PDB file of C-alpha atoms in Angstrom:
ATOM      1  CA  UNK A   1      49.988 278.697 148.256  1.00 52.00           C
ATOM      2  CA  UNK A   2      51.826 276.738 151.057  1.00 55.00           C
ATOM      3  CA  UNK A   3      54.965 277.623 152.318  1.00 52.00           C
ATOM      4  CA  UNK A   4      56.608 275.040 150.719  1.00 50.00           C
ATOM      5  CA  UNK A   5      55.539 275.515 147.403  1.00 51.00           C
ATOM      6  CA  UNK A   6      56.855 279.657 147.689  1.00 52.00           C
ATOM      7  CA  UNK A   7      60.407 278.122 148.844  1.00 48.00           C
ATOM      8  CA  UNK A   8      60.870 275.797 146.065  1.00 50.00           C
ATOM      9  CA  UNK A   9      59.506 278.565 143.492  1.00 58.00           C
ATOM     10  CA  UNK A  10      62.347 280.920 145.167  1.00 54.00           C
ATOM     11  CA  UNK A  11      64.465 278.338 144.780  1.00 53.00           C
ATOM     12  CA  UNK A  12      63.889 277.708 141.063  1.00 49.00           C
ATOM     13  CA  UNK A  13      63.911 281.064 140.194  1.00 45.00           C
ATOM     14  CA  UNK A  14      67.155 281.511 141.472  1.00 41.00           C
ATOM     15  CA  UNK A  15      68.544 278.634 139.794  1.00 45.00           C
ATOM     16  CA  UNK A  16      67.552 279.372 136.420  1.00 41.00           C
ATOM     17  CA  UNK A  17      68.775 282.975 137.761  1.00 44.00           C
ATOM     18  CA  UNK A  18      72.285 281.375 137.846  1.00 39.00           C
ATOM     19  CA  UNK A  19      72.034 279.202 135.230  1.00 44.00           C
ATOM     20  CA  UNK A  20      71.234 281.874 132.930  1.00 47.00           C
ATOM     21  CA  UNK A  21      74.376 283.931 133.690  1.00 46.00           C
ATOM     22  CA  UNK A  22      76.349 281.536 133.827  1.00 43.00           C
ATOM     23  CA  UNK A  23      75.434 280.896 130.059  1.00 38.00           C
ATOM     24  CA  UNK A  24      77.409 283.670 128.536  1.00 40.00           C
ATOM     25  CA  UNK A  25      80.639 282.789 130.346  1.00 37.00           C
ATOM     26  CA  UNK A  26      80.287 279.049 129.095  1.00 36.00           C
ATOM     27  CA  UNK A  27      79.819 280.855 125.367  1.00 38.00           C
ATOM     28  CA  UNK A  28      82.362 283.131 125.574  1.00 36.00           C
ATOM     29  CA  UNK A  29      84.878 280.166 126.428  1.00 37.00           C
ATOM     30  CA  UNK A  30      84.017 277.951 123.725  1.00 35.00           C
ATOM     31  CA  UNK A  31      84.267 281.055 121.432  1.00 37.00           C
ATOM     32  CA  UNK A  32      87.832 281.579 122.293  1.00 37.00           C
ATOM     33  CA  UNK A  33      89.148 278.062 122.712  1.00 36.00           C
ATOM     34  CA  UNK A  34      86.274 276.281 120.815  1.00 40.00           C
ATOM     35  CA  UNK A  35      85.948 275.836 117.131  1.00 42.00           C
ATOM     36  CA  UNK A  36      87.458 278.988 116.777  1.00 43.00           C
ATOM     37  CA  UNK A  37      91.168 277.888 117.333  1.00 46.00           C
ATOM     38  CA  UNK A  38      91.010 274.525 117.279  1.00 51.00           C
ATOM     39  CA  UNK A  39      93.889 271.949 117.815  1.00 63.00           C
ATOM     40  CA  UNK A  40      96.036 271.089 114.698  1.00 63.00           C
ATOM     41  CA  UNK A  41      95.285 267.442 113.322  1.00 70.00           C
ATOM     42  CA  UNK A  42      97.475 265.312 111.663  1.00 78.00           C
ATOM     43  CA  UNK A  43      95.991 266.160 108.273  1.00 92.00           C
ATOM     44  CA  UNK A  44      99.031 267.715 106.317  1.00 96.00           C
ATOM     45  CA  UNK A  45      98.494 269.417 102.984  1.00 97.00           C
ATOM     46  CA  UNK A  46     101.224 270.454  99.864  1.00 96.00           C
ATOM     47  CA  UNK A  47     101.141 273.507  97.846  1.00 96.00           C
ATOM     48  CA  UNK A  48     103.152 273.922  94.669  1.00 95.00           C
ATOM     49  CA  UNK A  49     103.771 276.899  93.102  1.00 95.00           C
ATOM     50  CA  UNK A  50     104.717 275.999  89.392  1.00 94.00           C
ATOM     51  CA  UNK A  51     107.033 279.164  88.459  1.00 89.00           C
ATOM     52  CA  UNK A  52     108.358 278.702  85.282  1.00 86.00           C
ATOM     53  CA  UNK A  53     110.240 275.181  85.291  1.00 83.00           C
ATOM     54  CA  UNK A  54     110.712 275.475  89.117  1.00 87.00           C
ATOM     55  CA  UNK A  55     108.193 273.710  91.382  1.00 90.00           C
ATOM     56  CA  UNK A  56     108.496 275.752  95.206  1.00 93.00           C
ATOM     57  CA  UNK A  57     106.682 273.710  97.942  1.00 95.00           C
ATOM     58  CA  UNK A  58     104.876 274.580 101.017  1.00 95.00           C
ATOM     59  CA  UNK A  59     103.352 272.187 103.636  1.00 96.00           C
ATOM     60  CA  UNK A  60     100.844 272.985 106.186  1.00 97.00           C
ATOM     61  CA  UNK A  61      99.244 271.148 108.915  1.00 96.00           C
ATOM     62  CA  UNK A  62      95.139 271.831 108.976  1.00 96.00           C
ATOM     63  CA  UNK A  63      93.155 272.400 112.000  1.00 94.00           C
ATOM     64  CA  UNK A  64      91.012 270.567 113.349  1.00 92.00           C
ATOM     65  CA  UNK A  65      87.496 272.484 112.144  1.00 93.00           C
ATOM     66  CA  UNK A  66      84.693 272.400 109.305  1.00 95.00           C
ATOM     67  CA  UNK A  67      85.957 274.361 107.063  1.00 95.00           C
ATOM     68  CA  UNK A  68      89.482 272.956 106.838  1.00 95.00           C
ATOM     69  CA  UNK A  69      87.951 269.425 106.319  1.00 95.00           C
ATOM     70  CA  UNK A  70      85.461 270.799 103.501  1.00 96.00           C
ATOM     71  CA  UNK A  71      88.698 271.757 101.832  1.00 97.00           C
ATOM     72  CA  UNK A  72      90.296 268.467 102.032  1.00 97.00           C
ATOM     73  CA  UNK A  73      87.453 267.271 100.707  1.00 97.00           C
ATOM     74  CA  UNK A  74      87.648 269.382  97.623  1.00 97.00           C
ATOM     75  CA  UNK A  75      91.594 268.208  97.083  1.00 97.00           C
ATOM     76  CA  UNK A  76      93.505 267.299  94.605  1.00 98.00           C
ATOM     77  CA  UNK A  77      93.159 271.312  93.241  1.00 98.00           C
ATOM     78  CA  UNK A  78      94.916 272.597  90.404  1.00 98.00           C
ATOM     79  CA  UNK A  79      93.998 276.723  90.409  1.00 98.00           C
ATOM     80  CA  UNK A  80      96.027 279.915  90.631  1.00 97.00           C
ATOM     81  CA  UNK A  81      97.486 281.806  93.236  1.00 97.00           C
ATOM     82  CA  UNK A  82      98.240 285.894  93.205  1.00 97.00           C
ATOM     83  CA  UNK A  83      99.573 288.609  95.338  1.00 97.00           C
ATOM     84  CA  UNK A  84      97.226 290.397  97.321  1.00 94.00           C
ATOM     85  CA  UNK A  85      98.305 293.408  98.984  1.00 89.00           C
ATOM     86  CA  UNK A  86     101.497 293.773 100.855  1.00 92.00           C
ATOM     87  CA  UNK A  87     101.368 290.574 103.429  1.00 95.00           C
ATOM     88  CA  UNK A  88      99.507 287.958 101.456  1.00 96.00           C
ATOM     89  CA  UNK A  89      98.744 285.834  98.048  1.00 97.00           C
ATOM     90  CA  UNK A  90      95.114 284.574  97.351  1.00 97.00           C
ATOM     91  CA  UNK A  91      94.044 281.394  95.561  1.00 98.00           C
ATOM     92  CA  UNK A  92      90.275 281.328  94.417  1.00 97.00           C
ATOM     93  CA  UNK A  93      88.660 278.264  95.266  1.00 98.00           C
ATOM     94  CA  UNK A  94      85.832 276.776  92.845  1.00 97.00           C
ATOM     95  CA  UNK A  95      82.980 277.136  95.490  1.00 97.00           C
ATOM     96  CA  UNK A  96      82.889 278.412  99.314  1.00 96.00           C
ATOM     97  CA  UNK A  97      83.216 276.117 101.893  1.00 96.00           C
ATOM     98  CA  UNK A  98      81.662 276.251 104.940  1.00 95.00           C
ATOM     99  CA  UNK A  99      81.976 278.770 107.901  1.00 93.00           C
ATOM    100  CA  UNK A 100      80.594 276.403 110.279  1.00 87.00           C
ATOM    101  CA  UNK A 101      81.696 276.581 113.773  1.00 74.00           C
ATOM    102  CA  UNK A 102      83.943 279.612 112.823  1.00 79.00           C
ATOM    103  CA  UNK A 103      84.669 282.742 115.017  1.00 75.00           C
ATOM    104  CA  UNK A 104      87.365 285.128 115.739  1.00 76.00           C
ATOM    105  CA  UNK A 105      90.388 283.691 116.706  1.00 84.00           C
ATOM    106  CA  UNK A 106      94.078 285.558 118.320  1.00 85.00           C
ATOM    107  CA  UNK A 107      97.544 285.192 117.565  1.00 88.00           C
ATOM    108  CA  UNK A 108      97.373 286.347 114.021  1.00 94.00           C
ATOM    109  CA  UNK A 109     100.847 285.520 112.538  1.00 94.00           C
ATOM    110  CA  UNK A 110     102.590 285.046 109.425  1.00 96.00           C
ATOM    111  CA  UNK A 111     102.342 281.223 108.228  1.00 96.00           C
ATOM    112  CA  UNK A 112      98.498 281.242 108.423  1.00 96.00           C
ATOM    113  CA  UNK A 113      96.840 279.831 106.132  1.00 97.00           C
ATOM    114  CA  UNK A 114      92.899 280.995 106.203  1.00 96.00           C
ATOM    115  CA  UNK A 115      90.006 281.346 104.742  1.00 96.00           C
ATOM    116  CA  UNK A 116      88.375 284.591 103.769  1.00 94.00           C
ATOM    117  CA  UNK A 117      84.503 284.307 104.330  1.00 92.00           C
ATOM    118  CA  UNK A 118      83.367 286.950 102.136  1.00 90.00           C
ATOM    119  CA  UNK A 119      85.050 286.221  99.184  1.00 92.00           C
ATOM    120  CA  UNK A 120      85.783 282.654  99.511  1.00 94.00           C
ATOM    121  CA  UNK A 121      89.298 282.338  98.605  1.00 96.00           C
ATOM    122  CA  UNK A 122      92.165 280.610 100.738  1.00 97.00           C
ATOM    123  CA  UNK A 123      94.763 283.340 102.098  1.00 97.00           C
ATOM    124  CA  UNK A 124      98.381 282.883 102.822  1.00 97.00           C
ATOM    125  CA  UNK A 125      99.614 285.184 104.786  1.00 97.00           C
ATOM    126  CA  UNK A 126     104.259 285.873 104.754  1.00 96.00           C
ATOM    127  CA  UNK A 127     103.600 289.153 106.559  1.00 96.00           C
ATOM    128  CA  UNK A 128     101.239 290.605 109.909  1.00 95.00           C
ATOM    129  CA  UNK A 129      97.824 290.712 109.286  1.00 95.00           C
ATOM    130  CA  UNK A 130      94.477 290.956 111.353  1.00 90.00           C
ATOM    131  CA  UNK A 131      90.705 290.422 109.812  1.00 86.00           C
ATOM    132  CA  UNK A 132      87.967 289.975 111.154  1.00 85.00           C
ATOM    133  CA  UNK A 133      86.220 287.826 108.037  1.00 89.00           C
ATOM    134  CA  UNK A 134      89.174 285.043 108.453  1.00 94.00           C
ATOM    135  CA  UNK A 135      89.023 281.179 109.464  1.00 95.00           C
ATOM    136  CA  UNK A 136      92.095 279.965 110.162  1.00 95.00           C
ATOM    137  CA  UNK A 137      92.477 277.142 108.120  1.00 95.00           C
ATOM    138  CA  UNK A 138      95.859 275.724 109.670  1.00 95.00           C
ATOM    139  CA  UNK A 139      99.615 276.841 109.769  1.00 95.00           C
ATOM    140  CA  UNK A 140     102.821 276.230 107.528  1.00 96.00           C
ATOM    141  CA  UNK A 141     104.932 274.066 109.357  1.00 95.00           C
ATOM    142  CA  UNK A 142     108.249 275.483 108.298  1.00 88.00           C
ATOM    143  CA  UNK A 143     109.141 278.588 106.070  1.00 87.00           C
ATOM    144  CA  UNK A 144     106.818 280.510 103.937  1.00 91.00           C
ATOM    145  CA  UNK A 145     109.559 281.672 101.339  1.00 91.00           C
ATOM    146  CA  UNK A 146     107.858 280.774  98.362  1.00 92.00           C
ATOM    147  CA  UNK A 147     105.032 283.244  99.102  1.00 95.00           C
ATOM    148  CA  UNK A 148     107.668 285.915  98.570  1.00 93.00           C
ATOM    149  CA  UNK A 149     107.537 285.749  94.841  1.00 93.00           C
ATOM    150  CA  UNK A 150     105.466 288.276  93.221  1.00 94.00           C
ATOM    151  CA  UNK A 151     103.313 287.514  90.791  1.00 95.00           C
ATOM    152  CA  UNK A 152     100.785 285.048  89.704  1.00 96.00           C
ATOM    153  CA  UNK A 153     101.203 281.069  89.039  1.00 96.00           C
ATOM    154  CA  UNK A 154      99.829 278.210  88.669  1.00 97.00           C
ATOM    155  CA  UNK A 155      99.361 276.045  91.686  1.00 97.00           C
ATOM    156  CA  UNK A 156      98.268 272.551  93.202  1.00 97.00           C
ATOM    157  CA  UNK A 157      97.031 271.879  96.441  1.00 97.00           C
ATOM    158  CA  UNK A 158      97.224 268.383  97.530  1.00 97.00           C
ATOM    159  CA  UNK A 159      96.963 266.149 100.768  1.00 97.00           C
ATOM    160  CA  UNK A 160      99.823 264.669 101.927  1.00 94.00           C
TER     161      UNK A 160
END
C-alpha cells in the first residue's frame, strides 16, 4: 500500500470517526426542539361541554405535528368527556391516532391539551402534570375554567 493510499484511509476513518459522534448530538436536538415541541399553527379548534342547557367553550390552538393533524382530520366529534384524577378530564376518541414523530417534550403546564399514547384518549389538563406517554397536542389559548366542572358530559370538538 502506498503512502498515499494509508493517508487518505486515516483520513476517512477519522471522518466517519466524527461524523459518527456527531450523530447523537444532531438527534438529541431534533428530539428536544423537533417534532417533539413543535411550533403552534394557525389551526384553532372548539370544545363544548354541553352541561345541562349550558354550552361552556374552550379554544385551543394545535401544534404543528402528526398527531394533532390526524385529529383534525377526524373532526367534527361529538363524544364524552370525564374527570380523570385530580388535574385532568379525558375524552375517548373512536380510534388512535398516530404517534408519529412524537417524543418527550418540557414545560408541562396546565392548558395542555395531549394525547395519551397508551390509551388513546385526548387529555386536558387544569392542573400540573408530567407523563411520559403524552403528545402534546396544542394549548388553550385563554382560560381552562370549564374543565373545573366535575363530572361527565357530552361534548363536541370542532375546527374553527
Amino acid at each position: 500500500m502506498s503512502m498515499t493510499s494509508k493517508f487518505m484511509s486515516r483520513r476517512a476513518v477519522l471522518g466517519l470517526t466524527l461524523a459518527a459522534a456527531a450523530l447523537p448530538l444532531v438527534a438529541q436536538g431534533q428530539d428536544e426542539r423537533g417534532p417533539a415541541e413543535p411550533e403552534a399553527t394557525g389551526v384553532r379548534i372548539r370544545i363544548r361541554i354541553r352541561i345541562g342547557f349550558n354550552n361552556l367553550t374552550l379554544t385551543a390552538t394545535l401544534a404543528d405535528n402528526p398527531t394533532a393533524r390526524d385529529l383534525v382530520s377526524m373532526l367534527p366529534l361529538n363524544l364524552k368527556i370525564e374527570d380523570y384524577g385530580r388535574n385532568e378530564k379525558i375524552v375517548h376518541l373512536p380510534r388512535k391516532l398516530t404517534e408519529e414523530g412524537s417524543g418527550a417534550f418540557g414545560n408541562e403546564q396546565p392548558g395542555d391539551l395531549c394525547y395519551f399514547k397508551p390509551w388513546g384518549n385526548l387529555a386536558l389538563f387544569y392542573a400540573d402534570y408530567r407523563w411520559d406517554g403524552l403528545i402534546r397536542l396544542g394549548r388553550f389559548d385563554n382560560d381552562f375554567e370549564p374543565l373545573l366542572v366535575r363530572g361527565e358530559y357530552p361534548v363536541r370538538i370542532e375546527r374553527i
